[in-house]
mmCIF file of C-alpha atoms and ligand atoms in Angstrom:
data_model
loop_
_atom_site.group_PDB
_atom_site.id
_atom_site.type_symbol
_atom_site.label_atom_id
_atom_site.label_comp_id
_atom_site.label_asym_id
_atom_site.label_seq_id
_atom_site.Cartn_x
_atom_site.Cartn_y
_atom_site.Cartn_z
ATOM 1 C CA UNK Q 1 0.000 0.000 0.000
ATOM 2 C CA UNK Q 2 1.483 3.406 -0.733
ATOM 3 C CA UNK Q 3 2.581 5.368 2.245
ATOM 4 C CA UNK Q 4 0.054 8.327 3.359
ATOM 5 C CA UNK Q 5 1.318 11.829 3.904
ATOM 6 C CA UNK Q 6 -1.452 12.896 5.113
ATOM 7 C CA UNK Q 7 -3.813 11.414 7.935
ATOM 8 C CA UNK Q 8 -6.499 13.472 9.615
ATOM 9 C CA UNK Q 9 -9.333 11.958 11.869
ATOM 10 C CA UNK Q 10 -12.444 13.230 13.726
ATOM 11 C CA UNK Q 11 -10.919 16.938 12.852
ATOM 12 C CA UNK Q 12 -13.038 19.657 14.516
ATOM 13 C CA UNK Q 13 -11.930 23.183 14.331
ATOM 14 C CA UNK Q 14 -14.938 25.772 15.909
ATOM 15 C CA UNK Q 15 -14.821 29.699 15.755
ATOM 16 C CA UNK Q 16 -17.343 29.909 18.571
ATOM 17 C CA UNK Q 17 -20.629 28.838 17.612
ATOM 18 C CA UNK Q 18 -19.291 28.155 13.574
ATOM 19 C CA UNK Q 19 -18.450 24.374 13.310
ATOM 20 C CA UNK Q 20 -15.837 25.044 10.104
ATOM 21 C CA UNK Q 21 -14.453 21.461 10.742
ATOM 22 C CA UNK Q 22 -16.891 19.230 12.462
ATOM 23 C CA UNK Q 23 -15.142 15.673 12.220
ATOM 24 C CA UNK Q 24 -13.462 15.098 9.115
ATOM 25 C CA UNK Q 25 -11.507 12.119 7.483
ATOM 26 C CA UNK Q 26 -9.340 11.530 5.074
ATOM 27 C CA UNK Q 27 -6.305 10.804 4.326
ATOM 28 C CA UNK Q 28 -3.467 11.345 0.848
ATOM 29 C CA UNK Q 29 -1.402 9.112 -0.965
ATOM 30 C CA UNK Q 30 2.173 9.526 -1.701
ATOM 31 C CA UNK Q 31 2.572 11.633 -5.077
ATOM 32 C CA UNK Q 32 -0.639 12.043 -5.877
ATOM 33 C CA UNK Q 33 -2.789 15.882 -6.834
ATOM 34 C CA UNK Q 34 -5.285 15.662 -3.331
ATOM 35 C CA UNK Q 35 -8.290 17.952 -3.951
ATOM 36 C CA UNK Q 36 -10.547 19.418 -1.629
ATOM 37 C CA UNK Q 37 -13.490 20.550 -3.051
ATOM 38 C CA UNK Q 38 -16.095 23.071 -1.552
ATOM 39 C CA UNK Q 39 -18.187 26.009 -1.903
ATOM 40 C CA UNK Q 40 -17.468 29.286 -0.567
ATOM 41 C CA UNK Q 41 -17.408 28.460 3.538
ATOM 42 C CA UNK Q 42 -16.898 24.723 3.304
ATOM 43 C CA UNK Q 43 -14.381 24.952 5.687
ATOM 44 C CA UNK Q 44 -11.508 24.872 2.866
ATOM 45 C CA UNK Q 45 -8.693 27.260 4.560
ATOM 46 C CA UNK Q 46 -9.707 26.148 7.802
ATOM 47 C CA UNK Q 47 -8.457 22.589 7.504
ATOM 48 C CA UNK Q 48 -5.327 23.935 5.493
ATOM 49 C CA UNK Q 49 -4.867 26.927 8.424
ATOM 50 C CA UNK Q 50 -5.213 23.592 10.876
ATOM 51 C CA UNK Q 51 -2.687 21.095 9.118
ATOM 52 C CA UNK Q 52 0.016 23.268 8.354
ATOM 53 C CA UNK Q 53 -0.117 24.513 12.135
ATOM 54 C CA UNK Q 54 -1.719 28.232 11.746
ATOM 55 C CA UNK Q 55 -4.787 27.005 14.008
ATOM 56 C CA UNK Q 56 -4.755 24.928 16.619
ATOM 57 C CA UNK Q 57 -7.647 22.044 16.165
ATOM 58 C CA UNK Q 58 -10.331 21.348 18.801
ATOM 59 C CA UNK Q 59 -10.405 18.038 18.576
ATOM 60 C CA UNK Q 60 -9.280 15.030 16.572
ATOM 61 C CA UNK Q 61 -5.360 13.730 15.332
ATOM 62 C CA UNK Q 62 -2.724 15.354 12.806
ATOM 63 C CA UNK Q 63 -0.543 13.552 10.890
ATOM 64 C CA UNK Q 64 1.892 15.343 8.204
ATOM 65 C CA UNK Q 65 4.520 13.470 7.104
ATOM 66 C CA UNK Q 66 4.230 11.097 10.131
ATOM 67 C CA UNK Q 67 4.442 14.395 12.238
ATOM 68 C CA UNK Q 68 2.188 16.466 14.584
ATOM 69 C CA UNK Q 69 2.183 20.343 13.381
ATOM 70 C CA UNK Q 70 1.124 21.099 16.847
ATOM 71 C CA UNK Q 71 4.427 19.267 18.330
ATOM 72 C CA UNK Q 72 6.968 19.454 15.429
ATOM 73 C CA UNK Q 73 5.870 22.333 13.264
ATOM 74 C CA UNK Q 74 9.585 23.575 12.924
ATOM 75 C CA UNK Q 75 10.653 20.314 11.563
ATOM 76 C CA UNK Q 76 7.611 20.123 9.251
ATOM 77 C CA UNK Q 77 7.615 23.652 7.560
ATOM 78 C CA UNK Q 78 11.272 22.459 6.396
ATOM 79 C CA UNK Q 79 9.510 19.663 4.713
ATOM 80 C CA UNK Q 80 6.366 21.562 3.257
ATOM 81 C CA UNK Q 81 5.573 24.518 1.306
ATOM 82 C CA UNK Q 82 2.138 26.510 1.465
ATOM 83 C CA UNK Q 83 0.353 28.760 -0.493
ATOM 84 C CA UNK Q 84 -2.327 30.600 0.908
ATOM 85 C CA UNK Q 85 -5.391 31.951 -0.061
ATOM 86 C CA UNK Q 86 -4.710 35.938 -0.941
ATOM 87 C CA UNK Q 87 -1.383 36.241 -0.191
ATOM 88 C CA UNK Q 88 0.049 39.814 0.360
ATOM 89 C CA UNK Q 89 2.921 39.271 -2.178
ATOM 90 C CA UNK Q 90 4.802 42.543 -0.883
ATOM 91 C CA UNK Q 91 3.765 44.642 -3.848
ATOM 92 C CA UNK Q 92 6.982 46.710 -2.884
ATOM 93 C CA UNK Q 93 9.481 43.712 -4.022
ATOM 94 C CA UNK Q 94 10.882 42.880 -7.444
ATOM 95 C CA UNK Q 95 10.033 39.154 -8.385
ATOM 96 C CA UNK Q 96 12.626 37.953 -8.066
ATOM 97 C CA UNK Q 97 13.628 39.885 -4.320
ATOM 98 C CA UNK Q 98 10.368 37.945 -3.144
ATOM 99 C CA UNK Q 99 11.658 34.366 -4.510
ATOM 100 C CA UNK Q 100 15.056 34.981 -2.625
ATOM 101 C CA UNK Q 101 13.529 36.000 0.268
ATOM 102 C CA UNK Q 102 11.392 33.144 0.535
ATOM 103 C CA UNK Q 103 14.016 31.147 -0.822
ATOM 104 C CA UNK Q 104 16.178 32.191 2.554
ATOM 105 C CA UNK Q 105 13.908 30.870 4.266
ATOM 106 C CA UNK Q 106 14.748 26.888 3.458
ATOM 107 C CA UNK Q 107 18.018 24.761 3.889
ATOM 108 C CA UNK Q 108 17.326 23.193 0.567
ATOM 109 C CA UNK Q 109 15.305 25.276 -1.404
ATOM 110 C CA UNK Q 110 14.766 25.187 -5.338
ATOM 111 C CA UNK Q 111 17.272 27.220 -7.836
ATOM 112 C CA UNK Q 112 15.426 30.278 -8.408
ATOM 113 C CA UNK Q 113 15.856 30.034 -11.985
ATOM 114 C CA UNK Q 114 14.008 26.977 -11.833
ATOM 115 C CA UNK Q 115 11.281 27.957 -10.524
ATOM 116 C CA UNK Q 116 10.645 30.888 -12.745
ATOM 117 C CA UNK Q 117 10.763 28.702 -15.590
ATOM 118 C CA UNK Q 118 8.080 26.216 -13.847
ATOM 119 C CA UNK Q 119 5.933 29.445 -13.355
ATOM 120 C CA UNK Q 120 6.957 31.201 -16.774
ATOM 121 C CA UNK Q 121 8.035 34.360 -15.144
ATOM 122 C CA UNK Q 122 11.843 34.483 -16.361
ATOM 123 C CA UNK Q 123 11.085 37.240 -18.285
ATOM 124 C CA UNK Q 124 9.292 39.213 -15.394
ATOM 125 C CA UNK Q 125 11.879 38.539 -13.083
ATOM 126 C CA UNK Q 126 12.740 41.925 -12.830
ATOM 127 C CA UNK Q 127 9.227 43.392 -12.734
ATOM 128 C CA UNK Q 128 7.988 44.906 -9.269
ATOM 129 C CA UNK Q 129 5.365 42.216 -7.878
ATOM 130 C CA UNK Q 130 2.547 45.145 -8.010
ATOM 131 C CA UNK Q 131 2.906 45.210 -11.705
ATOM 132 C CA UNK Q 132 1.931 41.657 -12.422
ATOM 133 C CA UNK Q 133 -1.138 40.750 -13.685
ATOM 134 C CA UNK Q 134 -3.673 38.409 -11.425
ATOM 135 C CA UNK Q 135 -3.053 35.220 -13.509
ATOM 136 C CA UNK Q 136 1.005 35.586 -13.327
ATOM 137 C CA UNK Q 137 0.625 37.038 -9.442
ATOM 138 C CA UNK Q 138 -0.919 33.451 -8.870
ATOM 139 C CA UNK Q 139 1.780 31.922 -10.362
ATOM 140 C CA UNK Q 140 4.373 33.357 -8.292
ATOM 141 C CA UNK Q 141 1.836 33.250 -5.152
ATOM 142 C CA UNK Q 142 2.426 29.296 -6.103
ATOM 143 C CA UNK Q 143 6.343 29.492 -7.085
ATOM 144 C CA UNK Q 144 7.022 30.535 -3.346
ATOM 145 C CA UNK Q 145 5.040 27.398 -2.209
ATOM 146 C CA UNK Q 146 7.302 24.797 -4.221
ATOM 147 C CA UNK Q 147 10.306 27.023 -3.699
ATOM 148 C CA UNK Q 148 10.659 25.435 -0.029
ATOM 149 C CA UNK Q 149 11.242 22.043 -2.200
ATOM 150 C CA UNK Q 150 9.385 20.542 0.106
ATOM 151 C CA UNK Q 151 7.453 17.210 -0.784
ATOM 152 C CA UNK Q 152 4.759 18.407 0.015
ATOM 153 C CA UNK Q 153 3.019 21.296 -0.965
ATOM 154 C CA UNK Q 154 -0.259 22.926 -0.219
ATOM 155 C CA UNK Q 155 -2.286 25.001 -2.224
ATOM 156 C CA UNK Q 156 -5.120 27.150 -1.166
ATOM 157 C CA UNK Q 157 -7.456 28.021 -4.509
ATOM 158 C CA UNK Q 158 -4.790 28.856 -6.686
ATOM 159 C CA UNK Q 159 -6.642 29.313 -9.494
ATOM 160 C CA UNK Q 160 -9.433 31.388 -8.196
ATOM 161 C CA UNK Q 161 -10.673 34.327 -10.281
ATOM 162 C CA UNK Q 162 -8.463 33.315 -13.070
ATOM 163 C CA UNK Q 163 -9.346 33.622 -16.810
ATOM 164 C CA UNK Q 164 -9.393 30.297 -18.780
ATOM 165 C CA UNK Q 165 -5.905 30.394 -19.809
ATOM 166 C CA UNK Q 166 -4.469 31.063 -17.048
ATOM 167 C CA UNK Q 167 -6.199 28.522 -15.073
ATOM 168 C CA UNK Q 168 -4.869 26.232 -17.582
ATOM 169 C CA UNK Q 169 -1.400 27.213 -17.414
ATOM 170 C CA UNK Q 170 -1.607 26.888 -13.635
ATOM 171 C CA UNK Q 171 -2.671 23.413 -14.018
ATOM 172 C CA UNK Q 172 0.567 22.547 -15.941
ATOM 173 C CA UNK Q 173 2.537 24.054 -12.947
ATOM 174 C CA UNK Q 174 0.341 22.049 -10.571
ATOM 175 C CA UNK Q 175 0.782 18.861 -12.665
ATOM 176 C CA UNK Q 176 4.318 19.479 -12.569
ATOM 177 C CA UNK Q 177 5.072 19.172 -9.170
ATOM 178 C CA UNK Q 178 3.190 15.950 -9.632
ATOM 179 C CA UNK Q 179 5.483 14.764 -12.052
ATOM 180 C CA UNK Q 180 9.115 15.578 -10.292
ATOM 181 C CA UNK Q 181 7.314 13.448 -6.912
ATOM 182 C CA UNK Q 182 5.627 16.066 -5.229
ATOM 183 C CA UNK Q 183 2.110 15.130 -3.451
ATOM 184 C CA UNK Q 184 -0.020 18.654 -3.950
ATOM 185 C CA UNK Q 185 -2.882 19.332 -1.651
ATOM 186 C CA UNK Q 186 -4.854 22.152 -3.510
ATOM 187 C CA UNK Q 187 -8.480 23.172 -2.463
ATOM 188 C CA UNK Q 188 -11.062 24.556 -5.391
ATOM 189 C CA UNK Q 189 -14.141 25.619 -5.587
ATOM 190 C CA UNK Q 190 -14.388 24.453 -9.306
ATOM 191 C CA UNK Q 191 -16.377 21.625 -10.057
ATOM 192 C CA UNK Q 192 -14.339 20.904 -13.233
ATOM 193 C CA UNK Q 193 -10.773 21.801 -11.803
ATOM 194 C CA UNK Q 194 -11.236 18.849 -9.008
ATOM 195 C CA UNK Q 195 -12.226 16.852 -11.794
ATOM 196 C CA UNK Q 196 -9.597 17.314 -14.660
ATOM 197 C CA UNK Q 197 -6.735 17.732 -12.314
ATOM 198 C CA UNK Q 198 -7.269 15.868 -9.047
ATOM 199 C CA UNK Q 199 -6.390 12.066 -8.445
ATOM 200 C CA UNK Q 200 -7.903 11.804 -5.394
ATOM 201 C CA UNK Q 201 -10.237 14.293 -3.799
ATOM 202 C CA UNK Q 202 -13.089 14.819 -1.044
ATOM 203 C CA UNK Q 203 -15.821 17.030 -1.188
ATOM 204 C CA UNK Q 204 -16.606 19.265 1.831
ATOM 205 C CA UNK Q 205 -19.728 21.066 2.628
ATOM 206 C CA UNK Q 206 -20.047 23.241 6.085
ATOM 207 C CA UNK Q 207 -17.577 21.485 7.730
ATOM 208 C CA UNK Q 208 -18.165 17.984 6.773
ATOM 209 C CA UNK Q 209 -16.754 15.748 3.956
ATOM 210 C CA UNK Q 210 -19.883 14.399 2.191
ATOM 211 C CA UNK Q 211 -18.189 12.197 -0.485
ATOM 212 C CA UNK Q 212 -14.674 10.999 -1.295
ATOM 213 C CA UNK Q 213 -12.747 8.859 -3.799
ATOM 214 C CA UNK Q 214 -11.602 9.716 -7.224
ATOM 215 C CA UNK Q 215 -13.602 11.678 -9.820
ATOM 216 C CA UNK Q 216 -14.378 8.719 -11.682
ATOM 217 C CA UNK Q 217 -15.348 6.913 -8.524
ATOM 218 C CA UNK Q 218 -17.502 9.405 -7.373
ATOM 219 C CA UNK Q 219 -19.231 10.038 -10.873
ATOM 220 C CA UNK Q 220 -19.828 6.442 -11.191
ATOM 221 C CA UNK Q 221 -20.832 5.513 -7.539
ATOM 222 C CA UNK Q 222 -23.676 8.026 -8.031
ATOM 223 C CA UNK Q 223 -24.083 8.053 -11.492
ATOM 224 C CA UNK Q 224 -24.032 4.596 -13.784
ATOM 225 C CA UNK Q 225 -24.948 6.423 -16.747
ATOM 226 C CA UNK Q 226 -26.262 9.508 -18.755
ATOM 227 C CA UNK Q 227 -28.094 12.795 -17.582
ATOM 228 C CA UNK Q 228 -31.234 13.809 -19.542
ATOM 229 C CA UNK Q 229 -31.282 17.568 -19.003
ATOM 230 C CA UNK Q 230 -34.392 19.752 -20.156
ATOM 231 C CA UNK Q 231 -36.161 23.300 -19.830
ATOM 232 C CA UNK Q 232 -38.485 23.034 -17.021
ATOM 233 C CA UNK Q 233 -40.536 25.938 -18.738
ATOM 234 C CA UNK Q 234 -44.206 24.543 -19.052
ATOM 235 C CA UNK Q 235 -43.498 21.539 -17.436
ATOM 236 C CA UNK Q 236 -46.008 21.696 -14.167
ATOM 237 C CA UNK Q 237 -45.570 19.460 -10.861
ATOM 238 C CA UNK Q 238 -48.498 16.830 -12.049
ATOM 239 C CA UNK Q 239 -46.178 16.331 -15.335
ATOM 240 C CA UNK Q 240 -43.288 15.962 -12.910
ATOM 241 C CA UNK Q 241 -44.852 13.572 -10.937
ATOM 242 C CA UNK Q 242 -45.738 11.823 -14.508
ATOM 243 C CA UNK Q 243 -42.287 11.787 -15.327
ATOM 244 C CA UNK Q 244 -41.319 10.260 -11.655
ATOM 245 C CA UNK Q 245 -43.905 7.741 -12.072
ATOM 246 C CA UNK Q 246 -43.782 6.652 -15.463
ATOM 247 C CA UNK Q 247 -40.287 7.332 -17.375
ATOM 248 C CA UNK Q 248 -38.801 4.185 -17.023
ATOM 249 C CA UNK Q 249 -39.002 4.481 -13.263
ATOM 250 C CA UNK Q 250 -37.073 1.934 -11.903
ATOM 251 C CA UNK Q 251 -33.710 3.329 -13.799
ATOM 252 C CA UNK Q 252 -34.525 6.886 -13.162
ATOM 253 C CA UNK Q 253 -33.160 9.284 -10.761
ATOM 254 C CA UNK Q 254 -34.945 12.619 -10.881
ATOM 255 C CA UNK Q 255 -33.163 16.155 -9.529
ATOM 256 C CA UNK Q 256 -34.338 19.674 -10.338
ATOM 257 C CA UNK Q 257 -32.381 22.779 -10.937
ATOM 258 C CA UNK Q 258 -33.208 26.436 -11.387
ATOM 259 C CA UNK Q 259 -34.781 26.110 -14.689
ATOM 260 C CA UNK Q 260 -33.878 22.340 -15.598
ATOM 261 C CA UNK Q 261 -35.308 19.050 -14.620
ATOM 262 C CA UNK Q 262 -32.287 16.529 -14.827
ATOM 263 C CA UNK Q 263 -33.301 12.589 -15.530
ATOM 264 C CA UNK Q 264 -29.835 10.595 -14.435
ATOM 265 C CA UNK Q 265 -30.453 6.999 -15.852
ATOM 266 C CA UNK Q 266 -28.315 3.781 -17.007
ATOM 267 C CA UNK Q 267 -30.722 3.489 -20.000
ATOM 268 C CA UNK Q 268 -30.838 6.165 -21.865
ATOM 269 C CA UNK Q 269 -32.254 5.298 -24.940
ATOM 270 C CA UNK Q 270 -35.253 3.548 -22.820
ATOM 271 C CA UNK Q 271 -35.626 6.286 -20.753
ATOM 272 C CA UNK Q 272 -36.125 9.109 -23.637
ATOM 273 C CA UNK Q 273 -38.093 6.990 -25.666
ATOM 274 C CA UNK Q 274 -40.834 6.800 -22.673
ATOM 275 C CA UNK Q 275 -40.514 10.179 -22.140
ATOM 276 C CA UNK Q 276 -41.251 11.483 -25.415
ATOM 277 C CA UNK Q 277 -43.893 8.885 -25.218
ATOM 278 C CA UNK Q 278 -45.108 10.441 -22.232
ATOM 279 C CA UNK Q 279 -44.757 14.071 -23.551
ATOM 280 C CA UNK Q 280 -46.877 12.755 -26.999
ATOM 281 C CA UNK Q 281 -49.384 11.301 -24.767
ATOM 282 C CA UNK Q 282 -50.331 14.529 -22.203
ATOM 283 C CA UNK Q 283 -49.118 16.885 -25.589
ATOM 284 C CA UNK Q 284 -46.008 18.129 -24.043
ATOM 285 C CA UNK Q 285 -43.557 20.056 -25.697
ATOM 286 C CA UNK Q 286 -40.133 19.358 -24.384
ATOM 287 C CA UNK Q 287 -37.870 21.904 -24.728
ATOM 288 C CA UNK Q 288 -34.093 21.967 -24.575
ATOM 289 C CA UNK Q 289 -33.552 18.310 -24.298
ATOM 290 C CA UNK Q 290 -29.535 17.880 -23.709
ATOM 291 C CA UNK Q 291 -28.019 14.402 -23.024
ATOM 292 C CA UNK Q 292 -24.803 14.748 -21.444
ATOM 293 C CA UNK Q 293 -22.517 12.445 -19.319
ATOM 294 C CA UNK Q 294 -22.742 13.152 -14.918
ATOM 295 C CA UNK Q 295 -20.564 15.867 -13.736
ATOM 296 C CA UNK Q 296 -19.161 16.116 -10.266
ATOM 297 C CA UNK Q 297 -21.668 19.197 -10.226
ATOM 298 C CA UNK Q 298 -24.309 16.709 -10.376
ATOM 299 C CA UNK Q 299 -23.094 14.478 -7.564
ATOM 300 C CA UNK Q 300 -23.020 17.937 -5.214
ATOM 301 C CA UNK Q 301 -26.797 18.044 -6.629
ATOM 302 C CA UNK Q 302 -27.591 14.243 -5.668
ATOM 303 C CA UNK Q 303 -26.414 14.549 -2.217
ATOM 304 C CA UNK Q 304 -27.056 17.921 -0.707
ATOM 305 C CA UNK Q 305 -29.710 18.871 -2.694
ATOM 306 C CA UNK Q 306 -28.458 22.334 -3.432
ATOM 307 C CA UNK Q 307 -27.212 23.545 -6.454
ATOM 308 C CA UNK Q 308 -23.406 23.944 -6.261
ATOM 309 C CA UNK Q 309 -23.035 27.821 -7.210
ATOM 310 C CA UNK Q 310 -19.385 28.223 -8.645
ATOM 311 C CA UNK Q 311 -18.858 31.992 -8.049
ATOM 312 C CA UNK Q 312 -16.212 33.647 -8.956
ATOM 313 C CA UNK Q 313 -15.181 35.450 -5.599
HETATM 314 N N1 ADP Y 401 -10.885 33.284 11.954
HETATM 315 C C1 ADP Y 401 -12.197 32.993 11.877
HETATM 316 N N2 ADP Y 401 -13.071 33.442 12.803
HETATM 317 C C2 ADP Y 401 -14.381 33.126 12.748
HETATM 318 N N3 ADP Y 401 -14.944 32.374 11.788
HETATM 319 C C3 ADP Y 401 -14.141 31.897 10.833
HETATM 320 C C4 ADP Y 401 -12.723 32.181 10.817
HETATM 321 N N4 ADP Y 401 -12.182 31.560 9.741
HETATM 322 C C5 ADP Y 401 -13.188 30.948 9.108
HETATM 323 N N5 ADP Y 401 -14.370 31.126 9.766
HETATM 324 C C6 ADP Y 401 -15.680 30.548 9.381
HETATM 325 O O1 ADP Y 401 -15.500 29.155 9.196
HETATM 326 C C7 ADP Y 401 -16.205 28.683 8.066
HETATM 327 C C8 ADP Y 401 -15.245 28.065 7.075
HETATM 328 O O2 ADP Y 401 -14.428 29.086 6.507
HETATM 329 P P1 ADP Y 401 -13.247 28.784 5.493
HETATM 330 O O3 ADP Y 401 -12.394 27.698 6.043
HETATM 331 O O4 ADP Y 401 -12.577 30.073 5.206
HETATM 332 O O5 ADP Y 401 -14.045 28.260 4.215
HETATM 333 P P2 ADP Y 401 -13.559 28.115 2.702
HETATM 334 O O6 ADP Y 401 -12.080 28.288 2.675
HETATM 335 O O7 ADP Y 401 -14.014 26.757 2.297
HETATM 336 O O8 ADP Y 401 -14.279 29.182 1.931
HETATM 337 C C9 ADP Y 401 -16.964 29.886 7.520
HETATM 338 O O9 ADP Y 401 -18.256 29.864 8.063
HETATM 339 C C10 ADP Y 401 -16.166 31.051 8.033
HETATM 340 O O10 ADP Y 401 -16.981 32.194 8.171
HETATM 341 MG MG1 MG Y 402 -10.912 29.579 1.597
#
């Protein structure tokens, strides 16, 4: 079995009455990308804040890299970097002055050089950090994590508020740690992030992790097959209750989101004959009928029963 970096159990972390960790579990594999993946509040910083020894817990047991960060955090921050969320980058510092500073503060810490390759800032290396834009500000919020050269390296929503590309390009950094040995533990609030980049990840929702595995796992634990997606426009709760009763329902699952009614089912091709049947029969019009495979969007659906809102913040 591949050795675990990271072991947390029964974690609790309160701010008064605000449970932002009430018991969680997991634990990360050796070299893997670890995501954590939550909406605004989930309790995302607060279990990074808690493992890399910026909080102390309320209850429950610690283990990074076999060590306590509430016993041996000196010995661990030698071993770990961290990137947190909004960093203030000292907007005063050339990029380079920030790197070196940062880079002081290791025994063993990467070649700066290398590290503004991996973040494609060599030619900004001279630029004052102010003048940066947000996408290449990330990047070097992320160069000062791996800088430490530690093996393991945590990320707090690195890629939040970014444009497309620049998410993108921050994924190639990410996957690149991944690729020299490092194990990354990033948190996200994107749905799509978790499941393009992540090997492993858990999904946390006010302070509790409500499903974990890989995104495959997860996808197909929930979901065997295909989502039916249409307009909900015109479609009135006896119809609903048609569709519930009637569409093929022994291989149906049935969620509804602002505007859409989603059909999750193993046999698709059943399940939309019946319900144009069923639409021909009370003369329906179906609008905006989309087949698509389950996202990790719809597993947040399935078991909350909220709609996962990905805002920007
Ligand atoms: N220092 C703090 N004092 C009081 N409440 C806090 C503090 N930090 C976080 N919280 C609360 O804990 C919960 C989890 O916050 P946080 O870990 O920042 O979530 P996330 O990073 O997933 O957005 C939220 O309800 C937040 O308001
Ligand atoms: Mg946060």
């Amino acid at each position: 079995m591949a050795e675990n970096v990271i072991d947390i159990s029964n974690l609790k972390k309160y701010f008064a009455e605000v449970k932002a960790l009430d018991g969680i579990n997991f634990s990360v594999k050796k070299g893997i990308i670890f995501g954590m993946l939550g909406p605004n509040g989930a309790g995302k910083t607060t279990t990074i804040e808690t493992m890399t020894g910026l909080y102390q817990r309320d209850e429950g047991e610690i283990s990074i890299l076999g060590l306590d960060p509430e016993r041996s955090l000196k010995m661990l921050q030698k071993k770990m970097g961290v990137q947190l969320q909004s960093p203030s980058l000292f907007p005063r510092l050339k990029v380079v002055e920030i790197l070196n500073l940062f880079a002081s503060f290791y025994q063993n810490p990467l070649k700066i050089s290398n590290v503004l390759s991996q973040i494609g800032l060599q030619n900004k290396k001279d630029s004052w950090v102010k003048k940066l834009s947000g996408g290449q500000k990330h990047r070097l919020a992320v160069g000062l994590a791996m800088i430490s050269n530690g093996e393991l390296i945590f990320l707090d929503e690195p890629t939040t508020g970014l444009d497309p590309q620049a998410r993108q390009d921050l994924w190639n950094v990410i996957r690149n740690l991944k690729a020299e040995g490092k194990t990354v533990f990033l948190t996200t609030h994107y749905m799509d992030e978790a499941q393009k980049l992540c090997d492993d990840l858990v999904i946390l929702d006010k302070g509790k992790i409500i499903a974990n595995g890989s995104p495959e796992k997860l996808i197909n634990d929930y979901f065997k097959d295909r989502v039916i997606e249409l307009e909900d426009m015109g479609l009135n709760n006896s119809f609903k209750e048609r569709i519930k009763k009637e569409v093929f329902y022994n291989r149906l699952s049935f969620e509804e989101k602002k505007g859409h009614v989603l059909l999750y089912s193993d046999q698709i091709d059943k399940t939309l004959k019946s319900l144009f049947q069923l639409a021909d029969n009370y003369e329906r019009e179906l609008n905006d009928v989309v087949i698509r495979k389950a996202t990790l969007e719809d597993v947040f659906l399935k078991i909350t029963g909220r709609e996962y809102r990905d805002e920007a913040v």
